[in-house]
Short mmCIF file of C-alpha atoms and ligand atoms in Angstrom, two decimals:
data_model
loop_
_atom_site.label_atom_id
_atom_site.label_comp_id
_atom_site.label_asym_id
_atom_site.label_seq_id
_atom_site.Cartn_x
_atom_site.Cartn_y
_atom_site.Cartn_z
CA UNK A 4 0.00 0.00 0.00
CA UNK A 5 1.07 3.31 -1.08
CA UNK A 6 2.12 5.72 2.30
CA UNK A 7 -0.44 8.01 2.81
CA UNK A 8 0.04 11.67 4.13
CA UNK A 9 -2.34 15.20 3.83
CA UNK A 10 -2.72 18.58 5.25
CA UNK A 11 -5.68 19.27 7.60
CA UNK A 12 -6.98 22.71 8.06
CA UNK A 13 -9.97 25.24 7.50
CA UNK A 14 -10.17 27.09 4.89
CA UNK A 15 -8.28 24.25 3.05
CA UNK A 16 -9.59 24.58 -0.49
CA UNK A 17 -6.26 27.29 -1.32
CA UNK A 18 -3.62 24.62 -0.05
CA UNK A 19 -0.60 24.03 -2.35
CA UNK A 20 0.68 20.98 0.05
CA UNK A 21 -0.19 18.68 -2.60
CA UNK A 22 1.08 19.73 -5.50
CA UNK A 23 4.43 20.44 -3.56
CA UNK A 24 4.68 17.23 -1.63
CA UNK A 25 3.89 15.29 -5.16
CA UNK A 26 6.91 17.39 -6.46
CA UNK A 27 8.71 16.31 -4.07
CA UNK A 28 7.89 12.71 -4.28
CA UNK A 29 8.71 12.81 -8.15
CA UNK A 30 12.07 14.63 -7.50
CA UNK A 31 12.93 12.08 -4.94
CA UNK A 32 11.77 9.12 -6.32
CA UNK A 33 9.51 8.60 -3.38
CA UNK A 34 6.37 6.65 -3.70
CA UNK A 35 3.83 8.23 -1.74
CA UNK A 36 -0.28 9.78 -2.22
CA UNK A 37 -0.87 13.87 0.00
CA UNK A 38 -4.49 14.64 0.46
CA UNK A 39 -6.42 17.55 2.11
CA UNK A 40 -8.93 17.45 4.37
CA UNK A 41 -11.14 20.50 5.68
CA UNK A 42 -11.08 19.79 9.77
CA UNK A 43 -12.41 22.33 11.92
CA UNK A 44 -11.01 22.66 15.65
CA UNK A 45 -13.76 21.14 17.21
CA UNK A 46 -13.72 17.90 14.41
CA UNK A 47 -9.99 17.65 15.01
CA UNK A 48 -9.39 14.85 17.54
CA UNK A 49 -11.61 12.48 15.66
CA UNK A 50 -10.01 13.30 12.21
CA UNK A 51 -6.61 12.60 13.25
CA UNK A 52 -7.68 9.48 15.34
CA UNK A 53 -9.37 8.11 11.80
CA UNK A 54 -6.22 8.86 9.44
CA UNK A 55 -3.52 7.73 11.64
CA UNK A 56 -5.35 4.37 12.46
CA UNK A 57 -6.39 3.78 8.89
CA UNK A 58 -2.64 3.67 8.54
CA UNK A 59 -1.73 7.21 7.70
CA UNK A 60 1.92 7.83 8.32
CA UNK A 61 1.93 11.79 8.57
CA UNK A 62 0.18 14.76 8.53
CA UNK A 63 0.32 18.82 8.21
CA UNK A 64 -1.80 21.08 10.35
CA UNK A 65 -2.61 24.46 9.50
CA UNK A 66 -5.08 26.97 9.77
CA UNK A 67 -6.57 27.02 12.78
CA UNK A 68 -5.20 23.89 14.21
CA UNK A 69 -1.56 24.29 14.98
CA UNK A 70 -2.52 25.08 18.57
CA UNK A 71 -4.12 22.41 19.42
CA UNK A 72 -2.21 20.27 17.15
CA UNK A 73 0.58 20.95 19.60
CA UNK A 74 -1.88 19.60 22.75
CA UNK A 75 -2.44 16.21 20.68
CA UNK A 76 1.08 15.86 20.39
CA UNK A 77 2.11 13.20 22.97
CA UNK A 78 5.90 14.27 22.11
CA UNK A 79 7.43 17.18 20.56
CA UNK A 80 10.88 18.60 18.79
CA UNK A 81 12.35 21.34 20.91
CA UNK A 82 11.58 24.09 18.35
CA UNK A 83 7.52 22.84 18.68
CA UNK A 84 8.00 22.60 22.27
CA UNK A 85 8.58 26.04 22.31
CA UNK A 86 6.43 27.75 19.80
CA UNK A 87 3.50 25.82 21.48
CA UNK A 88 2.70 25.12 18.04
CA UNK A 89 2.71 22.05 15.68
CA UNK A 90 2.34 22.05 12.31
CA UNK A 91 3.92 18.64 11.32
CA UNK A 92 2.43 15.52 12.82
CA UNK A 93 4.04 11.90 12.67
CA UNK A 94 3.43 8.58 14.45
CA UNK A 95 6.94 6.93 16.04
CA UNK A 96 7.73 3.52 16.21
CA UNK A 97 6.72 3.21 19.40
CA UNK A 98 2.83 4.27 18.91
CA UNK A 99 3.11 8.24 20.06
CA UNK A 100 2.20 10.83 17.69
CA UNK A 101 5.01 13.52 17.49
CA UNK A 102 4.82 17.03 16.29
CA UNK A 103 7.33 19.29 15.21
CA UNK A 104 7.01 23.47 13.68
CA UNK A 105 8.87 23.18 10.75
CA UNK A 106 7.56 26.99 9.93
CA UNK A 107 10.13 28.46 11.77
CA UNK A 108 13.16 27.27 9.66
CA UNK A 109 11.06 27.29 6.44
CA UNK A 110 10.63 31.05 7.00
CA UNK A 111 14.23 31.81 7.80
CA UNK A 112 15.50 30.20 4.25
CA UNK A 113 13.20 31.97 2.49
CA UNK A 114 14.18 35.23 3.73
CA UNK A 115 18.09 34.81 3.71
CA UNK A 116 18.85 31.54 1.48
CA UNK A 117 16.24 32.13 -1.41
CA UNK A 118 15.92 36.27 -0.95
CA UNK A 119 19.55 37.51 0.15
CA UNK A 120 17.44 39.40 3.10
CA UNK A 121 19.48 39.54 5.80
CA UNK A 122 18.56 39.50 9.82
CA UNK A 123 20.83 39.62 11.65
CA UNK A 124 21.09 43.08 13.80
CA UNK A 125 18.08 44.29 12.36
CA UNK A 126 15.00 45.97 13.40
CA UNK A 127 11.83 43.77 12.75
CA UNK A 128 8.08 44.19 12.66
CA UNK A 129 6.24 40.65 13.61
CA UNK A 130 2.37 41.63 13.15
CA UNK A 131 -0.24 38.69 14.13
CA UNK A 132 0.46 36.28 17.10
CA UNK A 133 -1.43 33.06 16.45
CA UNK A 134 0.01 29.77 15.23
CA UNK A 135 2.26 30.91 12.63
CA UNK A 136 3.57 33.73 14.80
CA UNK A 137 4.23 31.25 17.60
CA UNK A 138 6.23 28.66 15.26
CA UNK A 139 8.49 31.66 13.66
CA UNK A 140 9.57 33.59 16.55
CA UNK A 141 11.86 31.58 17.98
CA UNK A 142 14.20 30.37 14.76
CA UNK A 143 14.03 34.57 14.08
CA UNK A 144 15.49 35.06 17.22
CA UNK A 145 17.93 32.56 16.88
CA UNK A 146 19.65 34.99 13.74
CA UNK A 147 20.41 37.51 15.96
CA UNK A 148 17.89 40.35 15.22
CA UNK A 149 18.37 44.10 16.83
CA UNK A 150 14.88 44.22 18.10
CA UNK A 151 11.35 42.15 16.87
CA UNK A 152 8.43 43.86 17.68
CA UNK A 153 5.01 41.73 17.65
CA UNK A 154 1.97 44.00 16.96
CA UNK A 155 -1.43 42.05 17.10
CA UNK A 156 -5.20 43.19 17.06
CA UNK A 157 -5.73 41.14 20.32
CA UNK A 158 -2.92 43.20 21.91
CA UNK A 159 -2.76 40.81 25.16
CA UNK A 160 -2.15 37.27 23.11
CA UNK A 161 1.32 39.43 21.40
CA UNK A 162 2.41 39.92 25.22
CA UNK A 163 1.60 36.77 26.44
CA UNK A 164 3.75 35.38 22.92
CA UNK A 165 6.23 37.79 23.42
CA UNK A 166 6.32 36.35 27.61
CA UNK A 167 7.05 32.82 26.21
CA UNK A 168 10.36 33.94 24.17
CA UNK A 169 11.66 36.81 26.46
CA UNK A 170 14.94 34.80 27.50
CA UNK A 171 15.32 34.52 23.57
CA UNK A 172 16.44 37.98 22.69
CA UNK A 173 15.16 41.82 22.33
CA UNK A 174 11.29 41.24 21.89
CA UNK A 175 8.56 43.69 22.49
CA UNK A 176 4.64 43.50 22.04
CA UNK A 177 2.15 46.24 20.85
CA UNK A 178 -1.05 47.35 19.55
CA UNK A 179 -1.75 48.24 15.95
CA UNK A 180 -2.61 51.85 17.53
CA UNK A 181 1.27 52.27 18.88
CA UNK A 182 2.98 51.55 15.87
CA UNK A 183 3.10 54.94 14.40
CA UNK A 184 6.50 56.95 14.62
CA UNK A 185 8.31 53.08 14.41
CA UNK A 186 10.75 52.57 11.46
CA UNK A 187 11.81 48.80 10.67
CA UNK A 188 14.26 46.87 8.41
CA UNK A 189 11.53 43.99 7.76
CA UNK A 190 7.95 43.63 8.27
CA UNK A 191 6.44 40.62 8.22
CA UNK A 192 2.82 39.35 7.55
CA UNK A 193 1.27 36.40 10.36
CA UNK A 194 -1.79 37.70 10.55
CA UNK A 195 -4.48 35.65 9.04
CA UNK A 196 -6.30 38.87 7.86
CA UNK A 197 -4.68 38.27 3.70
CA UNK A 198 -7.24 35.01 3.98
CA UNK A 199 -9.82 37.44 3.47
CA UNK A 200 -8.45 40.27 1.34
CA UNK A 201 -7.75 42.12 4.78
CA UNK A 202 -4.91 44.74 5.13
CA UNK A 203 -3.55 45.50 9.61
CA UNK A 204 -4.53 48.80 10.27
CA UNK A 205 -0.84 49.56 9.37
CA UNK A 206 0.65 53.54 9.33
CA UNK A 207 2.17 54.79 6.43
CA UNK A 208 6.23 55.53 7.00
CA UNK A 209 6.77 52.08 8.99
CA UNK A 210 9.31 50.99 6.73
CA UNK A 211 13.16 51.92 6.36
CA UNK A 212 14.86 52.86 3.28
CA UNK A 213 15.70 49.73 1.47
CA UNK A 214 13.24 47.87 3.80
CA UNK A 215 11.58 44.53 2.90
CA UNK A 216 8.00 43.16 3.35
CA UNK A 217 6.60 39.62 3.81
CA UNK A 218 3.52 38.29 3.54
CA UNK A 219 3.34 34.61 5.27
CA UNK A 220 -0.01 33.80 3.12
CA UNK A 221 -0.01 33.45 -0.47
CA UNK A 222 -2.91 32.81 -2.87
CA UNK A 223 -3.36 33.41 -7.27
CA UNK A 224 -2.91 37.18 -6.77
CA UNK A 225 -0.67 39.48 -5.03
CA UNK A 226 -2.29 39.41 -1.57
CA UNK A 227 -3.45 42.96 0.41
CA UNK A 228 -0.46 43.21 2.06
CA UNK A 229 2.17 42.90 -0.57
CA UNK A 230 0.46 45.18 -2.48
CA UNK A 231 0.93 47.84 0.49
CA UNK A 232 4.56 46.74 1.18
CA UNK A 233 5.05 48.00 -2.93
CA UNK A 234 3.43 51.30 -2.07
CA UNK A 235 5.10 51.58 0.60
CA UNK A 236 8.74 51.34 -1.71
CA UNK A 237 9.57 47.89 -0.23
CA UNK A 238 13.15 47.03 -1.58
CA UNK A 239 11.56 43.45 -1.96
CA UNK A 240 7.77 42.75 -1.19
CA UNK A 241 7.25 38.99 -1.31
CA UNK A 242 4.50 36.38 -0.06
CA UNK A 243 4.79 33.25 1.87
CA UNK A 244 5.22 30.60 -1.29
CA UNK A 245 8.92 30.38 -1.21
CA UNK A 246 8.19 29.69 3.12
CA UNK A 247 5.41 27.04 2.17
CA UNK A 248 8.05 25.06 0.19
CA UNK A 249 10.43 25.17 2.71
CA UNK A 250 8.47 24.19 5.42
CA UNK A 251 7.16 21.03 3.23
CA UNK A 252 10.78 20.61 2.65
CA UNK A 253 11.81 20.02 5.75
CA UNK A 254 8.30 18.06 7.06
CA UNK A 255 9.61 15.71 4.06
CA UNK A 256 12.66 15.04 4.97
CA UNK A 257 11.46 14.32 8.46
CA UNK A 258 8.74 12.10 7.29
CA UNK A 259 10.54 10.12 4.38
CA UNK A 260 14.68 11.00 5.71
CA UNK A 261 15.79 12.70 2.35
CA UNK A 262 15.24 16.46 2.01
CA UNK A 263 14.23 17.38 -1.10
CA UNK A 264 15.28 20.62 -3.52
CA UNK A 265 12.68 23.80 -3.37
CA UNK A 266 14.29 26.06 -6.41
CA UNK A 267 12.65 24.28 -9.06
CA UNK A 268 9.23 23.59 -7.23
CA UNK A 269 9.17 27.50 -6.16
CA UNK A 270 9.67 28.23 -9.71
CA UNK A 271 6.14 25.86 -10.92
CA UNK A 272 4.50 27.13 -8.02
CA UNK A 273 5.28 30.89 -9.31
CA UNK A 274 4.28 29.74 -13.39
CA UNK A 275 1.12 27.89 -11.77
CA UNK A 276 -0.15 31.18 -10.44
CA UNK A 277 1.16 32.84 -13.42
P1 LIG B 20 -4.13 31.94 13.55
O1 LIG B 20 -5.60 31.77 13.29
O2 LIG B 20 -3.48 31.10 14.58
O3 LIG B 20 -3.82 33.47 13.96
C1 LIG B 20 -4.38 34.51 13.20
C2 LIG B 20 -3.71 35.84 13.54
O4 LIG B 20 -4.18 36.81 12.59
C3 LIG B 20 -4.04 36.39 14.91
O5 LIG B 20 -2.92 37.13 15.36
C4 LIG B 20 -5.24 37.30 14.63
O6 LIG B 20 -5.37 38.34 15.57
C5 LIG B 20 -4.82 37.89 13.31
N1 LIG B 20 -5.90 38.37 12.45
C6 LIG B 20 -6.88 37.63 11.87
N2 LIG B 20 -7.65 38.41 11.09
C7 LIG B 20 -7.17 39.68 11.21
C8 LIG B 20 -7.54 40.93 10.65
N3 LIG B 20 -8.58 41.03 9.81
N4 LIG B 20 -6.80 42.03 10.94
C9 LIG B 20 -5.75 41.93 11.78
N5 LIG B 20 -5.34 40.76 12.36
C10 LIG B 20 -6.04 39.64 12.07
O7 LIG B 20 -3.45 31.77 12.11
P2 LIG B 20 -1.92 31.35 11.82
O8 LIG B 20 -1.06 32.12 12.74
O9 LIG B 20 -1.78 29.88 11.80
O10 LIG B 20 -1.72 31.84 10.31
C11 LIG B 20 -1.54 33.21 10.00
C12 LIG B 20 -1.22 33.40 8.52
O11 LIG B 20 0.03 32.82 8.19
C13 LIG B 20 -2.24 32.79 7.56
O12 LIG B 20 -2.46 33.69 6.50
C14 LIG B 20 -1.53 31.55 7.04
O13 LIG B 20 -1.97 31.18 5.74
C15 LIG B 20 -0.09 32.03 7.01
N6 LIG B 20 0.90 30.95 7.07
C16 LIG B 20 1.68 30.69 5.98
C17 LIG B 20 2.65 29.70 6.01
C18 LIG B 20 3.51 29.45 4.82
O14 LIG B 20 4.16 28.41 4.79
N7 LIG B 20 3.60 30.35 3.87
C19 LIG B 20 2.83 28.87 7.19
C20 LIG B 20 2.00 29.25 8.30
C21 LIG B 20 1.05 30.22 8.22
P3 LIG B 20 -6.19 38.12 16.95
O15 LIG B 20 -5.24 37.43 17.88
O16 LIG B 20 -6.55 39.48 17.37
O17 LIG B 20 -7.40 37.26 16.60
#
C-alpha cells in the first residue's frame, strides 16, 4: 500500500501541500499519495484518530489547528516545544504521535537563502500572534535580530507570545494603535487577515529605506499586504510561497529521511499562479 500523508486545516480549499509534496515525491523518487482534508477545531481529535489508524503515516496542520495540534502531540521537537505550536504531525515507532514546527526554519531560508534578506542586527516588525507567529519567533530570534516587535489586534495574546520567548532575545509586544512613529528593516505578515483580502490597520512611514515586506499567506494574486509593502517602496515585497516550500521541505525530509530541492518547485509554483 502506497504511504499516505495530507494537510488538515480550515479554509483548506487554497492549499498548495499537494502539488508540492507530489513534487517532491517525483524529484525524490519517493512513492507516496498527500491529500487535504477540511477539519475544523472542534472535528480535530476524531479526524486525526481516523487517518492515523487507517494507517496514515503523517500529517500537516494548518489553519486554525496548529494550537491544538501541539496539545495532541504526545511528544514534541524542541523548536515545537517552544512555539506551542505544531504544524507537522508523525506517528513513532513506538505508537506516540510527534509534532514538530517546521515553519520556523522554512521562513528563515526563504528570507536569507532564497531572498539575500538579511537578519541579523536588524529591526523587525512581527504583526499577528497566532500559530504561525508562535512557530516563527523563535528560529528569528535565533539569527540575531536588533529588536522584533510583535503588533497584534488582540494586543494581550502578542504579550503573552512575546512572555514565552523573552529569554530569547530583544522582543517587544504592541497594539496596531502604537505603531506609528516606528521605522523597521523587515515587516512581516502572520496575521491571518490576507485570507480574506484584509490589510492591519498599518501607518504609512513604517518601513526603512531599502526595507523589505513579507507576507506569510499566499494565494493566485498578489495578496493585500504585498500590495501595500510596494506602495510603501519595499526594496523586496514577497508572499509566503517560497516559506510554504520550505516548510514542506523540511516536514519531508522528516517524514521520508531525504530532504528534497525547493528552487525548481518554487519556480512551478510561481508559473502555476502565473
Ligand atoms: P491563527 O488563526 O493562529 O492566527 C491569526 C492571527 O491573525 C491572529 O494574530 C489574529 O489576531 C490575526 N488576524 C486575523 N484576522 C485579522 C484581521 N482582519 N486584521 C488583523 N489581524 C487579524 O493563524 P496562523 O497564525 O496559523 O496563520 C496566519 C497566517 O500565516 C495565515 O495567513 C496563514 O496562511 C499564514 N501561514 C503561511 C505559512 C507558509 O508556509 N507560507 C505557514 C504558516 C502560516 P487576533 O489574535 O486578534 O485574533
Amino acid at each position: 500500500m502506497v504511504d499516505r500523508y495530507a494537510v488538515f486545516g480550515q479554509p483548506i480549499g487554497h492549499s498548495k501541500s499537494p502539488m508540492i509534496h507530489q513534487l517532491f515525491a517525483e524529484q525524490t523518487e519517493q512513492s507516496l499519495e498527500y491529500g487535504k482534508q477540511a477539519v475544523s477545531v472542534e472535528q480535530f481529535d476524531e479526524a486525526i484518530a481516523r487517518f492515523f489508524s487507517s494507517g496514515g503515516k503523517g500529517l500537516n496542520c494548518t489553519v486554525p489547528l496548529k494550537e491544538v495540534a501541539w496539545e495532541k502531540a504526545d511528544k514534541r521537537s524542541e523548536r515545537a516545544e517552544l512555539s506551542r505550536a505544531v504544524n507537522t504531525l508523525m506517528v513513532l515507532d513506538d505508537g506516540s504521535l510527534y509534532g514538530d514546527n517546521t515553519d520556523g526554519v522554512g521562513l528563515v531560508r526563504d528570507l536569507t537563502e532564497n531572498n539575500g534578506i538579511a537578519l541579523k542586527a536588524q529591526k523587525i516588525l512581527l504583526l499577528g500572534a497566532g500559530g504561525a507567529s508562535r512557530g516563527i519567533l523563535g528560529p528569528l530570534l535565533d539569527q540575531l535580530p536588533d529588536a522584533i516587535l510583535v503588533a497584534n489586534r488582540t494586543v494581550e495574546r502578542a504579550a503573552k507570545l512575546v512572555a514565552d520567548f523573552q529569554h530569547k532575545g530583544n522582543v517587544r509586544s504592541c497594539g496596531f494603535d502604537e505603531l506609528a512613529g516606528n521605522h523597521f528593516d523587515l515587516i512581516l505578515n502572520a496575521t491571518a487577515a490576507s485570507l480574506t483580502g484584509d490589510l492591519p490597520p498599518l501607518p504609512d512611514n513604517l518601513l526603512k529605506p531599502g526595507g523589505c515586506c513579507y507576507d506569510l499567506a499566499y494565494g493566485a494574486e498578489k495578496t493585500a499586504f504585498v500590495r501595500w509593502g510596494e506602495a510603501q517602496g519595499a526594496r523586496l515585497s514577497l508572499d509566503g510561497v517560497g516559506m510554504l516550500a520550505e516548510q514542506a521541505a523540511e516536514a519531508f525530509k522528516l517524514w521520508r529521511g531525504v530532504k528534497p530541492e525547493t528552487a525548481q518547485v518554487i519556480a512551478k509554483l510561481e508559473a502555476a499562479r502565473g
